[in-house]
Amino acid sequence: MKIVVIMKKIFDRLNESQAKAVRQTEGPVLILAGAGSGKTTTIVSRLAYLIEEVGIPASNTLTLTFTNKAAKEMRERSAAMISQSAYPPLLCTFHKFGLLFLKFNIHLLGRENNFVVIDSDDKKRIIKKINAELATPLIASEISRYKNSLLSPDDAYKQAEFFNYQQIAKVYEAYETYLHENNLVDFDDLIALTYKLLKENPTLAEQTSQKYQYIMIDEYQDTNELQLKLVQILCKTHNNICVVGDDDQSIYGWRGAHIRNIMEFDKDFAGTSVFKLEENYRSKEPILKVANALIEHNRSRLGKTLLATRGSGDDVAILNSGDENEEARKIAIHIKRLLESGISANDIAILYRVNVLSRSIEEGLNRAGIAYKLVGGLRFYDRSEVKDLISYLRVITNHHDDFSFKRIVNKPKRGLGKASVDKLELAAHAKGSSMYEFIKDASLEELEVIVRKKNALTLKEFLQKIEQAAHVAAESTYDFIDLLEDSFELKKIYAGMPDETERVLNMDEFYGLMRDFVKKTPEASIDEFLNELTLQSEQDQVEGESIYMMSIHASKGLEFKHVFIIGLEEGFLPLVGDGSDLEEERRLGYVSFTRAKDTLTLSHVDSRFYKGRRSELQKSRFFNEAGLCAGSLIVEKNTAFKKGDLVRHKIFGTGRVTGIGKSGREFKLKINFAGSTRDILASFVERL
């Protein structure tokens, strides 16, 4: 009787296509899930079916997704459908899986399992310390690319054809050494080191594959090459892999996602069963009509058409303004009317392709007295006072983290200037020890050679406090939270500052988050709390009562009753030139349209002030392609090239793309051929 009730709970909410996908439990399965087609319902229903009907132990399943928000929702929904089990199913992000795996297995690489995961801000600070002359974002991006291509620093150096890239390879080597010495891992390591361990330890790979006999992956179109390799090795002993995704929503090519992973899934996993989910439960019919019309212009797609289940609604509105200030006024008026009619603020979103467009809208909303939240702006955990707290926690859990130690050694002020801190670091490195270890082992006389006598005593006292805090943390994380402020008086750092109240409130909020974490996971350690923080994503900011402003990229996976999209002009949406991919731009348009449930408003202006000057703009071709206005279709050759690509020319040989521009309807590449730069049309070279 109980099983009948559970099966009814699972299948009552599914349409025919979803039910077929749920019942196909064996072999490779590709579920093509259109926007708003109930993919989360399908995934959690399939998981429940495997456990409750087929009898697969929950511990033998693995479900992976990309954001904490999605993972949390899936865990909550699956828990309501699965009877209590001794071991709940593992349902988490790729990076969380890597983190858990490394905690158990990183010792095989000769590393300690109390490592700390650094975020992108930490990564850039370390790189800048190693080399402040080269562009830090470029180096960070290249290091990420190397890791996701499984290239060691030595491999990167051998492949570098130009001096700049040889320099980057050297920074990469120093960066890796720094991480190892300080027992740190970065975001890319969570997956790269996991794959490395599985690849180099066949027995471990076999055991892990046998443990996770049924694997499901959400948002498969967002996977990169390394994630595909990881999935393949996890399927070493079986082929029970089910992926859910939408090729029409593949919008992360710029950060390494490969649309080919979903387009060619059947080639990677032979004998694939394909199911299409086309019934849309989110958007009214006029919204889906324009979204379908737009995406049909893409050639590289598996093909499906969204079908409206919510019936007709308001036509898609087009807002034309003279400039960005008029646009902001009009949107503020529209939003004010919605709010006055009783619509909740968090049911409204403003989306844009380029972040800089938010400025004028922010000013317009401020003038109108409308509260908003900028998603993807400065994250709570990136605020200076919060970073200080995190650095204290890192040093308390890992005394040898020089990077964090340097941040806090003079916070609150202990009379140490930058020069003194640099001298301490040099002295520690000369002895082959961490700064903490050096100060602990040094006599007062030795320290007084580097810093003043008073400061030497202060440093010794500082270390005693850290060790006391570490002792309390090991005994009780909850007691430690109170001790942290009592011992170090961190709030005093901001005493007398104009924004003291705001900063102290942020610190109290952080302490509150720690307490909440400890209540929910009383056995968890501080480094586990730190690692959870590092895994936060932009979408975790979407909560509370305010309208949301965000990039289209940040909006993926979200939905709002009323959506305004600004900047629908040639050059902004779609972004044209400089390595842009028109098909991916069209997918961005499609993603943005399908965030809307009830109404969609598309805004364009005749001119914008951008990059220091006012420019006249053309209305986006997407209006025409979506069937929203008449006009000649702009046909343009697409380029998949981007800056940094290696290319081959039949006469000039191998070169690297350094710039991309337009030449009529073609793309023109600026290519460095061994020191000689030439302009070549894109159709005359091939990418290596």
XYZ file of C-alpha atoms in Angstrom:
688
model
C 0.000 0.000 0.000
C 2.852 2.356 0.935
C 4.570 1.781 -2.451
C 1.308 2.523 -4.289
C 1.010 5.845 -2.429
C 4.618 6.757 -3.257
C 4.201 5.815 -6.935
C 1.037 7.913 -7.080
C 2.979 10.826 -5.519
C 5.678 10.442 -8.172
C 3.603 10.011 -11.323
C 0.530 12.143 -10.580
C 2.498 15.327 -11.263
C 4.213 14.114 -14.465
C 3.144 14.488 -18.082
C 3.620 11.616 -20.547
C 7.123 12.644 -21.698
C 8.329 13.162 -18.145
C 6.913 9.810 -17.022
C 8.684 7.970 -19.872
C 11.990 9.614 -18.943
C 11.524 8.668 -15.272
C 10.844 5.000 -16.102
C 13.930 4.676 -18.351
C 16.371 3.777 -15.594
C 18.978 1.723 -17.464
C 21.661 2.866 -19.879
C 22.518 6.394 -21.071
C 19.555 8.796 -21.052
C 19.415 12.313 -22.507
C 16.469 14.419 -21.348
C 16.178 17.537 -23.498
C 14.292 19.857 -21.165
C 13.094 23.159 -22.573
C 12.876 26.255 -20.373
C 10.135 25.905 -17.748
C 9.364 22.312 -18.777
C 9.642 20.841 -15.282
C 13.157 19.431 -15.435
C 13.629 19.621 -11.649
C 10.373 17.728 -11.140
C 11.590 15.102 -13.610
C 15.009 14.721 -11.967
C 13.711 14.351 -8.391
C 10.910 12.041 -9.573
C 13.428 9.827 -11.366
C 15.600 9.734 -8.240
C 12.581 8.799 -6.102
C 11.552 6.125 -8.635
C 15.042 4.564 -8.603
C 15.064 4.373 -4.812
C 11.421 3.615 -3.983
C 10.332 1.434 -6.935
C 13.474 -0.060 -8.486
C 15.093 -0.604 -5.092
C 18.429 1.100 -5.705
C 20.069 2.043 -2.376
C 20.080 5.833 -2.042
C 23.826 5.736 -1.307
C 24.435 4.248 -4.776
C 23.043 7.333 -6.530
C 24.786 10.574 -7.374
C 22.991 13.679 -8.656
C 25.092 16.668 -9.729
C 24.107 20.219 -10.594
C 25.797 23.628 -10.846
C 24.438 25.948 -8.141
C 23.807 25.583 -4.425
C 20.336 27.013 -4.979
C 19.414 24.235 -7.439
C 20.975 21.544 -5.225
C 19.096 22.794 -2.150
C 15.763 22.830 -4.002
C 16.339 19.294 -5.309
C 17.286 17.990 -1.868
C 14.144 19.460 -0.314
C 11.862 18.156 -3.069
C 13.407 14.687 -3.171
C 13.216 14.403 0.632
C 9.432 14.845 0.382
C 9.207 11.935 -2.076
C 11.656 9.458 -0.561
C 10.957 7.511 2.621
C 13.553 7.843 5.357
C 16.800 6.121 4.474
C 19.890 5.433 6.565
C 21.968 7.068 3.834
C 20.312 9.902 1.900
C 21.175 10.287 -1.792
C 24.180 12.484 -2.566
C 22.764 15.495 -4.366
C 25.162 18.442 -4.732
C 27.140 20.671 -7.091
C 30.104 19.366 -9.092
C 32.412 21.415 -6.872
C 30.858 20.146 -3.634
C 31.309 16.571 -4.883
C 34.963 17.361 -5.577
C 35.335 18.879 -2.111
C 33.862 15.799 -0.391
C 35.944 13.442 -2.543
C 39.183 15.311 -1.801
C 38.469 15.367 1.944
C 38.653 11.563 1.870
C 41.335 11.062 -0.757
C 43.666 14.063 -1.090
C 46.200 12.267 1.155
C 46.978 10.117 -1.906
C 48.539 13.250 -3.416
C 50.607 13.824 -0.284
C 48.329 16.647 0.855
C 46.562 17.223 4.199
C 42.770 16.945 4.260
C 42.340 20.157 6.292
C 42.899 22.212 3.148
C 41.002 25.472 2.620
C 39.296 26.394 -0.650
C 40.197 29.889 -1.862
C 37.803 32.052 -3.859
C 38.498 34.049 -7.022
C 39.413 37.171 -5.053
C 42.033 35.268 -3.042
C 43.344 33.740 -6.261
C 43.885 37.157 -7.838
C 45.623 38.502 -4.735
C 48.071 35.588 -4.749
C 48.755 36.047 -8.467
C 49.295 39.793 -8.035
C 51.777 39.105 -5.253
C 53.713 36.763 -7.562
C 53.643 39.091 -10.580
C 52.102 42.567 -10.469
C 53.238 43.525 -13.978
C 51.148 41.129 -16.075
C 47.358 41.576 -16.172
C 46.042 39.630 -13.165
C 42.623 38.726 -14.719
C 44.399 37.319 -17.799
C 46.730 35.170 -15.667
C 43.826 33.965 -13.497
C 41.866 33.017 -16.617
C 44.834 31.220 -18.202
C 45.593 29.266 -15.017
C 41.949 28.200 -14.913
C 42.190 27.141 -18.571
C 45.380 25.172 -17.895
C 43.805 23.322 -14.974
C 40.656 22.490 -16.903
C 42.844 21.187 -19.740
C 44.847 19.147 -17.186
C 48.070 20.961 -18.075
C 50.829 21.132 -15.461
C 52.996 24.275 -15.235
C 55.665 22.365 -17.169
C 53.151 21.464 -19.907
C 51.996 25.089 -20.070
C 55.575 26.316 -20.471
C 56.322 23.810 -23.264
C 53.167 24.879 -25.145
C 53.856 28.616 -24.772
C 54.937 29.992 -28.146
C 55.213 33.614 -27.080
C 57.139 35.295 -24.289
C 54.013 36.528 -22.461
C 52.650 33.009 -22.219
C 56.006 31.718 -20.975
C 55.767 34.345 -18.225
C 52.225 33.211 -17.398
C 53.449 29.595 -17.186
C 56.102 30.714 -14.668
C 53.457 32.504 -12.577
C 51.335 29.342 -12.769
C 54.244 27.316 -11.372
C 54.800 29.782 -8.500
C 51.041 29.908 -7.838
C 50.823 26.111 -7.592
C 53.824 26.037 -5.245
C 52.143 28.650 -3.039
C 48.897 26.647 -2.870
C 50.773 23.454 -1.949
C 52.893 25.147 0.719
C 49.832 26.743 2.334
C 47.557 23.712 1.895
C 45.100 25.637 -0.255
C 43.060 24.544 -3.257
C 41.238 26.745 -5.741
C 37.873 26.181 -7.392
C 39.342 24.468 -10.453
C 41.338 22.085 -8.220
C 38.135 20.685 -6.737
C 37.399 18.984 -10.049
C 40.893 18.780 -11.585
C 42.438 17.065 -8.531
C 39.420 14.755 -8.207
C 39.869 13.653 -11.817
C 43.650 13.338 -11.368
C 43.174 11.048 -8.366
C 40.677 8.844 -10.193
C 42.798 8.718 -13.348
C 46.000 7.813 -11.493
C 44.367 5.302 -9.115
C 42.414 2.715 -11.177
C 41.302 0.807 -8.076
C 39.901 3.989 -6.492
C 38.184 4.838 -9.793
C 36.585 1.393 -9.943
C 35.431 1.560 -6.322
C 33.967 5.051 -6.806
C 32.168 4.003 -9.994
C 30.739 0.921 -8.278
C 29.562 3.079 -5.377
C 27.659 5.475 -7.661
C 25.789 3.055 -9.916
C 23.202 5.599 -11.046
C 24.369 9.086 -11.956
C 22.223 12.074 -12.951
C 23.498 15.458 -14.092
C 21.465 18.644 -14.290
C 22.217 21.517 -16.727
C 24.428 19.237 -18.804
C 24.862 21.891 -21.499
C 26.996 23.828 -18.989
C 29.609 21.090 -18.523
C 33.155 21.601 -19.771
C 35.677 19.120 -21.141
C 37.090 18.212 -17.728
C 33.638 17.603 -16.250
C 32.841 15.298 -19.170
C 36.045 13.332 -18.483
C 35.134 13.109 -14.793
C 31.663 11.803 -15.643
C 33.127 9.228 -18.033
C 35.496 7.889 -15.386
C 32.639 7.772 -12.839
C 30.805 5.557 -15.362
C 33.781 3.200 -15.636
C 31.863 0.126 -14.390
C 28.404 0.931 -15.784
C 26.573 3.132 -18.286
C 23.683 4.317 -16.103
C 24.138 8.001 -16.799
C 21.143 10.318 -17.163
C 21.721 13.937 -18.160
C 19.171 16.726 -18.272
C 19.774 19.913 -20.194
C 18.860 22.276 -22.990
C 21.185 23.029 -25.886
C 19.163 26.231 -26.447
C 20.287 27.484 -23.021
C 24.015 26.901 -23.466
C 25.375 30.375 -22.618
C 28.662 29.740 -20.846
C 31.012 29.109 -23.775
C 33.165 32.011 -22.590
C 34.035 30.155 -19.387
C 34.758 26.810 -20.980
C 31.335 25.118 -21.258
C 31.144 22.888 -24.351
C 27.796 22.762 -26.139
C 29.157 19.700 -27.959
C 28.812 17.723 -24.689
C 25.029 17.778 -25.020
C 24.933 17.886 -28.829
C 27.094 14.747 -29.066
C 26.047 12.959 -25.879
C 24.975 9.925 -27.913
C 28.522 9.662 -29.341
C 30.123 9.805 -25.888
C 27.655 7.251 -24.456
C 26.505 4.650 -26.989
C 22.906 3.447 -26.970
C 21.423 6.701 -25.662
C 17.651 7.028 -25.140
C 16.427 10.589 -25.863
C 13.355 12.255 -24.340
C 12.132 15.770 -25.140
C 10.273 17.863 -22.567
C 8.469 20.577 -24.529
C 5.441 21.450 -22.390
C 6.225 24.746 -20.662
C 4.678 25.412 -17.228
C 6.208 28.845 -16.683
C 5.426 31.386 -19.392
C 2.260 32.649 -21.049
C 1.821 31.852 -24.773
C 2.916 35.250 -26.255
C 6.253 35.002 -24.417
C 6.912 31.506 -25.720
C 5.942 32.525 -29.234
C 8.733 35.121 -29.455
C 11.251 32.834 -27.686
C 10.553 29.966 -30.119
C 10.746 32.292 -33.118
C 14.098 33.717 -32.013
C 15.866 30.432 -31.262
C 14.728 28.849 -34.523
C 17.307 31.048 -36.281
C 20.118 28.985 -34.711
C 21.502 26.212 -36.890
C 23.421 24.301 -34.187
C 20.602 22.845 -32.124
C 18.919 19.511 -31.518
C 15.511 21.119 -32.015
C 12.349 21.384 -29.948
C 9.417 23.781 -29.589
C 8.061 25.021 -26.271
C 4.302 24.500 -25.870
C 2.341 26.838 -23.589
C 0.272 25.196 -20.838
C -0.670 28.458 -19.051
C -2.741 29.881 -21.885
C -2.702 33.317 -23.482
C -1.627 36.555 -21.823
C -0.410 40.068 -22.554
C 1.549 40.599 -25.746
C 5.277 41.165 -25.367
C 5.723 44.920 -24.855
C 8.353 46.979 -26.682
C 9.688 50.090 -24.976
C 11.520 52.621 -27.150
C 13.339 55.595 -25.576
C 15.558 58.386 -26.800
C 18.369 57.583 -24.374
C 19.211 55.589 -21.240
C 17.824 58.238 -18.859
C 14.414 58.204 -20.543
C 14.545 54.397 -20.539
C 15.201 54.399 -16.783
C 12.278 56.798 -16.146
C 9.855 54.696 -18.202
C 10.875 51.426 -16.546
C 10.590 52.999 -13.082
C 7.034 54.177 -13.941
C 6.074 50.687 -15.163
C 7.485 49.051 -12.033
C 5.782 51.568 -9.738
C 2.427 50.702 -11.333
C 3.078 46.988 -10.824
C 3.969 47.526 -7.161
C 0.902 49.739 -6.597
C -1.297 47.026 -8.103
C -0.153 44.606 -5.402
C 2.636 42.764 -7.243
C 5.437 41.669 -4.898
C 8.767 43.361 -5.545
C 10.609 40.038 -5.782
C 8.350 39.014 -8.692
C 10.010 41.696 -10.841
C 13.426 41.555 -12.523
C 15.461 43.769 -14.850
C 17.974 41.909 -17.013
C 20.826 43.087 -19.222
C 23.584 41.572 -21.351
C 26.316 44.029 -20.305
C 26.736 44.926 -16.615
C 27.553 48.595 -17.273
C 23.956 49.172 -18.431
C 22.724 48.819 -14.860
C 24.032 52.261 -13.812
C 21.336 54.416 -15.436
C 18.561 52.036 -14.311
C 19.900 52.125 -10.741
C 19.789 55.931 -10.794
C 16.236 55.884 -12.187
C 15.024 53.477 -9.504
C 16.736 55.518 -6.779
C 14.997 58.688 -7.992
C 11.663 56.864 -7.977
C 12.281 55.510 -4.468
C 12.099 51.880 -5.612
C 14.181 49.379 -3.608
C 16.264 46.997 -5.698
C 18.976 44.406 -5.276
C 21.910 44.180 -7.668
C 22.719 40.480 -8.077
C 26.329 39.864 -8.993
C 27.488 43.112 -7.382
C 29.815 43.028 -4.378
C 28.917 39.821 -2.585
C 28.407 39.841 1.164
C 31.419 37.538 1.555
C 33.601 39.872 -0.519
C 33.139 42.841 1.839
C 36.353 43.884 3.554
C 35.115 43.342 7.118
C 33.758 39.894 6.265
C 36.966 38.921 4.453
C 38.858 39.898 7.636
C 36.698 37.539 9.694
C 37.172 34.744 7.167
C 40.945 35.297 7.246
C 40.927 34.996 11.049
C 39.064 31.694 10.777
C 41.521 30.439 8.181
C 44.562 31.211 10.311
C 42.953 29.662 13.392
C 42.261 26.436 11.478
C 45.503 26.514 9.469
C 48.314 28.471 11.190
C 50.509 28.220 8.088
C 48.188 30.163 5.759
C 50.546 33.103 5.096
C 48.083 34.722 2.726
C 45.417 35.115 5.423
C 47.966 35.756 8.188
C 49.301 38.828 6.369
C 45.761 40.205 6.073
C 45.036 40.018 9.809
C 48.402 40.463 11.520
C 47.772 44.214 11.813
C 43.960 44.101 12.195
C 43.192 45.578 14.690
C 46.342 47.696 14.507
C 49.367 46.209 16.259
C 51.884 48.824 15.138
C 53.055 46.805 12.134
C 53.437 48.631 8.826
C 53.649 46.978 5.412
C 57.459 47.135 5.493
C 57.586 45.211 8.793
C 55.179 42.572 7.521
C 57.221 42.161 4.323
C 60.421 41.743 6.377
C 58.738 39.067 8.509
C 57.639 37.238 5.374
C 61.150 37.347 3.873
C 62.701 36.093 7.106
C 60.174 33.247 7.297
C 60.811 32.241 3.677
C 64.573 32.324 4.266
C 64.067 29.722 7.013
C 61.647 27.707 4.887
C 58.790 28.178 7.310
C 55.422 29.927 7.442
C 55.233 33.401 9.007
C 53.326 31.987 11.987
C 55.895 29.252 12.544
C 58.776 31.737 12.225
C 57.311 34.138 14.796
C 56.494 31.276 17.183
C 59.984 29.755 17.027
C 61.935 33.027 17.011
C 63.222 34.505 20.236
C 62.264 38.056 21.166
C 65.838 39.112 20.352
C 65.558 37.649 16.836
C 62.205 39.372 16.284
C 63.545 42.700 17.533
C 66.015 42.706 14.630
C 62.998 42.863 12.296
C 60.397 44.804 14.295
C 60.471 47.046 17.364
C 60.625 45.463 20.827
C 57.050 46.449 21.650
C 55.805 44.910 18.374
C 57.761 41.698 19.000
C 55.890 41.216 22.285
C 52.591 42.055 20.600
C 53.213 39.392 17.933
C 53.926 36.725 20.543
C 50.709 37.659 22.400
C 48.787 37.555 19.099
C 49.964 33.984 18.443
C 48.966 32.925 21.970
C 45.436 34.220 21.339
C 45.255 32.326 18.039
C 46.333 29.087 19.719
C 43.801 29.588 22.506
C 41.091 30.192 19.901
C 42.166 27.069 17.978
C 41.903 25.027 21.172
C 38.366 26.304 21.882
C 37.374 25.731 18.230
C 38.468 22.097 18.492
C 36.327 21.656 21.629
C 33.199 23.625 20.659
C 32.594 25.596 17.478
C 29.631 27.362 19.094
C 31.674 28.673 22.056
C 34.405 29.688 19.656
C 32.095 32.192 17.863
C 31.767 34.332 21.023
C 35.460 33.959 21.788
C 36.446 35.291 18.359
C 35.067 38.783 19.005
C 35.958 38.809 22.725
C 39.592 37.862 22.085
C 40.389 39.927 19.010
C 37.875 42.825 19.273
C 37.546 43.004 15.504
C 34.697 45.510 15.589
C 37.136 48.092 16.948
C 38.828 48.149 13.522
C 35.919 50.214 12.204
C 35.318 52.446 15.231
C 34.751 56.038 14.184
C 34.435 55.250 10.476
C 31.474 56.821 8.610
C 30.142 53.345 7.754
C 30.923 51.781 11.148
C 27.276 50.805 11.781
C 26.926 49.039 8.425
C 30.220 47.179 8.830
C 29.403 46.044 12.372
C 25.968 44.873 11.181
C 27.690 42.840 8.461
C 29.986 41.278 11.069
C 27.012 40.418 13.292
C 25.302 38.903 10.259
C 28.390 36.748 9.662
C 28.460 35.585 13.294
C 24.750 34.784 12.918
C 25.435 32.701 9.798
C 28.116 30.781 11.692
C 25.744 30.070 14.581
C 23.055 28.910 12.158
C 25.555 26.611 10.408
C 26.659 25.099 13.739
C 23.034 24.540 14.811
C 22.263 22.710 11.564
C 25.522 20.724 11.527
C 26.770 20.528 15.136
C 29.580 18.107 14.252
C 30.981 20.323 11.493
C 34.360 22.008 11.891
C 35.276 25.600 11.067
C 37.112 24.649 7.887
C 33.927 22.917 6.664
C 32.052 26.182 7.288
C 34.749 28.084 5.343
C 34.521 25.694 2.414
C 30.731 26.040 2.303
C 31.157 29.826 2.034
C 33.557 29.490 -0.883
C 31.024 27.396 -2.798
C 28.415 30.180 -2.731
C 27.253 31.467 -6.139
C 25.589 34.602 -7.483
C 22.145 33.000 -7.401
C 22.390 32.519 -3.641
C 21.845 36.291 -3.436
C 18.317 35.988 -4.796
C 16.161 36.142 -1.685
C 14.238 38.817 0.180
C 11.748 41.494 -0.809
C 13.127 43.778 -3.533
C 13.154 43.891 -7.299
C 16.195 42.244 -8.827
C 18.685 43.575 -11.333
C 21.134 41.140 -12.870
C 22.941 40.043 -15.988
C 21.239 37.484 -18.211
C 23.971 35.009 -17.276
C 23.121 35.399 -13.568
C 19.378 34.971 -14.265
C 19.665 31.484 -15.737
C 17.630 28.989 -13.711
C 15.485 31.736 -12.172
C 11.970 32.934 -13.021
C 9.962 36.099 -12.335
C 6.365 37.105 -13.066
C 7.403 40.362 -14.729
C 10.661 40.747 -16.638
C 12.185 43.855 -18.223
C 15.137 43.371 -20.574
C 17.141 46.485 -21.397
C 19.777 47.168 -24.035
C 18.212 45.358 -26.988
C 20.428 47.181 -29.473
C 23.022 45.962 -31.945
C 26.290 45.789 -30.057
C 24.662 45.181 -26.656
C 22.233 42.299 -27.306
C 23.520 40.799 -29.459
C 27.072 41.676 -28.540
C 28.779 41.887 -31.942
C 32.457 41.453 -32.763
C 35.441 40.879 -30.454
C 34.995 37.110 -30.535
C 31.262 37.052 -29.917
C 29.323 34.011 -31.070
C 26.022 35.047 -32.638
C 24.363 31.692 -31.895
C 25.321 31.984 -28.217
C 24.021 35.581 -28.213
C 20.734 34.276 -29.564
C 20.663 31.643 -26.813
C 21.172 34.478 -24.309
C 18.152 36.229 -25.791
C 16.151 33.015 -25.525
C 17.189 32.487 -21.881
C 16.251 36.065 -20.984
C 12.817 35.851 -22.671
C 11.966 32.577 -20.934
C 12.646 33.948 -17.426
C 9.275 35.743 -17.687
C 6.085 34.094 -16.434
C 3.350 36.697 -17.039
C 4.720 39.751 -18.837
C 7.845 40.512 -20.841
C 8.991 44.031 -21.733
C 11.850 44.547 -24.202
C 13.543 47.935 -24.113
C 15.801 49.655 -26.662
C 17.109 53.211 -26.979
C 18.198 55.399 -29.878
C 21.481 56.361 -28.184
C 23.571 55.512 -25.126
C 26.500 57.134 -23.339
C 29.073 54.352 -23.347
C 32.869 54.283 -23.002
C 33.085 58.040 -22.658
C 30.947 59.084 -25.618
C 27.358 59.085 -26.835
C 26.631 56.656 -29.658
C 23.658 56.304 -31.987
C 22.374 52.742 -31.893
C 20.406 50.371 -34.102
C 17.538 48.329 -32.722
C 18.528 44.689 -32.082
C 18.035 42.220 -34.931
C 16.354 40.009 -32.328
C 13.134 42.061 -32.590
C 12.873 41.020 -36.218
C 13.972 37.416 -35.653
C 11.435 37.027 -32.835
C 8.668 38.266 -35.142
C 8.120 41.475 -33.169
C 8.710 43.895 -36.040
C 9.184 43.946 -39.789
C 12.583 44.598 -41.313
C 15.367 43.040 -43.273
C 17.165 40.193 -41.593
C 20.839 40.839 -40.873
C 22.760 37.820 -42.099
C 26.289 37.683 -40.858
C 29.026 35.103 -40.866
C 29.652 33.859 -37.372
C 33.033 33.459 -35.728
C 33.965 31.013 -33.062
C 37.370 32.679 -32.653
C 38.351 34.582 -29.538
C 41.430 36.432 -28.333
C 44.234 34.049 -27.424
C 43.208 31.284 -29.874
C 45.995 29.565 -31.807
C 45.261 29.454 -35.549
C 46.942 28.194 -38.720
C 47.172 30.017 -42.064
C 48.246 28.107 -45.172
C 50.970 30.670 -45.982
C 51.897 32.398 -42.715
C 51.770 29.276 -40.532
C 50.797 29.258 -36.837
C 49.792 32.443 -35.014
C 47.785 33.680 -32.056
C 44.637 35.843 -32.310
C 45.223 39.190 -30.567
C 42.114 41.066 -31.709
C 38.812 40.665 -33.574
C 36.990 43.252 -35.651
C 34.497 43.572 -38.511
C 35.045 43.769 -42.255
C 31.653 44.079 -43.935
C 29.779 40.908 -43.060
C 32.964 38.994 -42.237
C 35.085 38.957 -39.106
C 38.648 40.227 -39.355
C 41.260 38.704 -37.075
C 44.424 40.435 -35.901
C 46.979 37.613 -35.679
C 50.511 37.576 -34.324
C 52.616 35.279 -36.529
C 55.923 34.882 -34.588
C 56.206 38.607 -33.907
C 54.671 39.811 -37.175
C 51.062 41.020 -36.820
C 48.655 40.728 -39.769
C 44.934 41.291 -40.370
C 43.355 38.147 -41.862
C 39.697 37.328 -42.606
C 38.394 34.613 -40.274
C 37.409 32.304 -43.131
C 41.065 32.002 -44.231
C 42.377 30.398 -41.021
C 41.578 27.353 -38.942
C 41.701 27.112 -35.177
C 44.196 24.677 -33.656
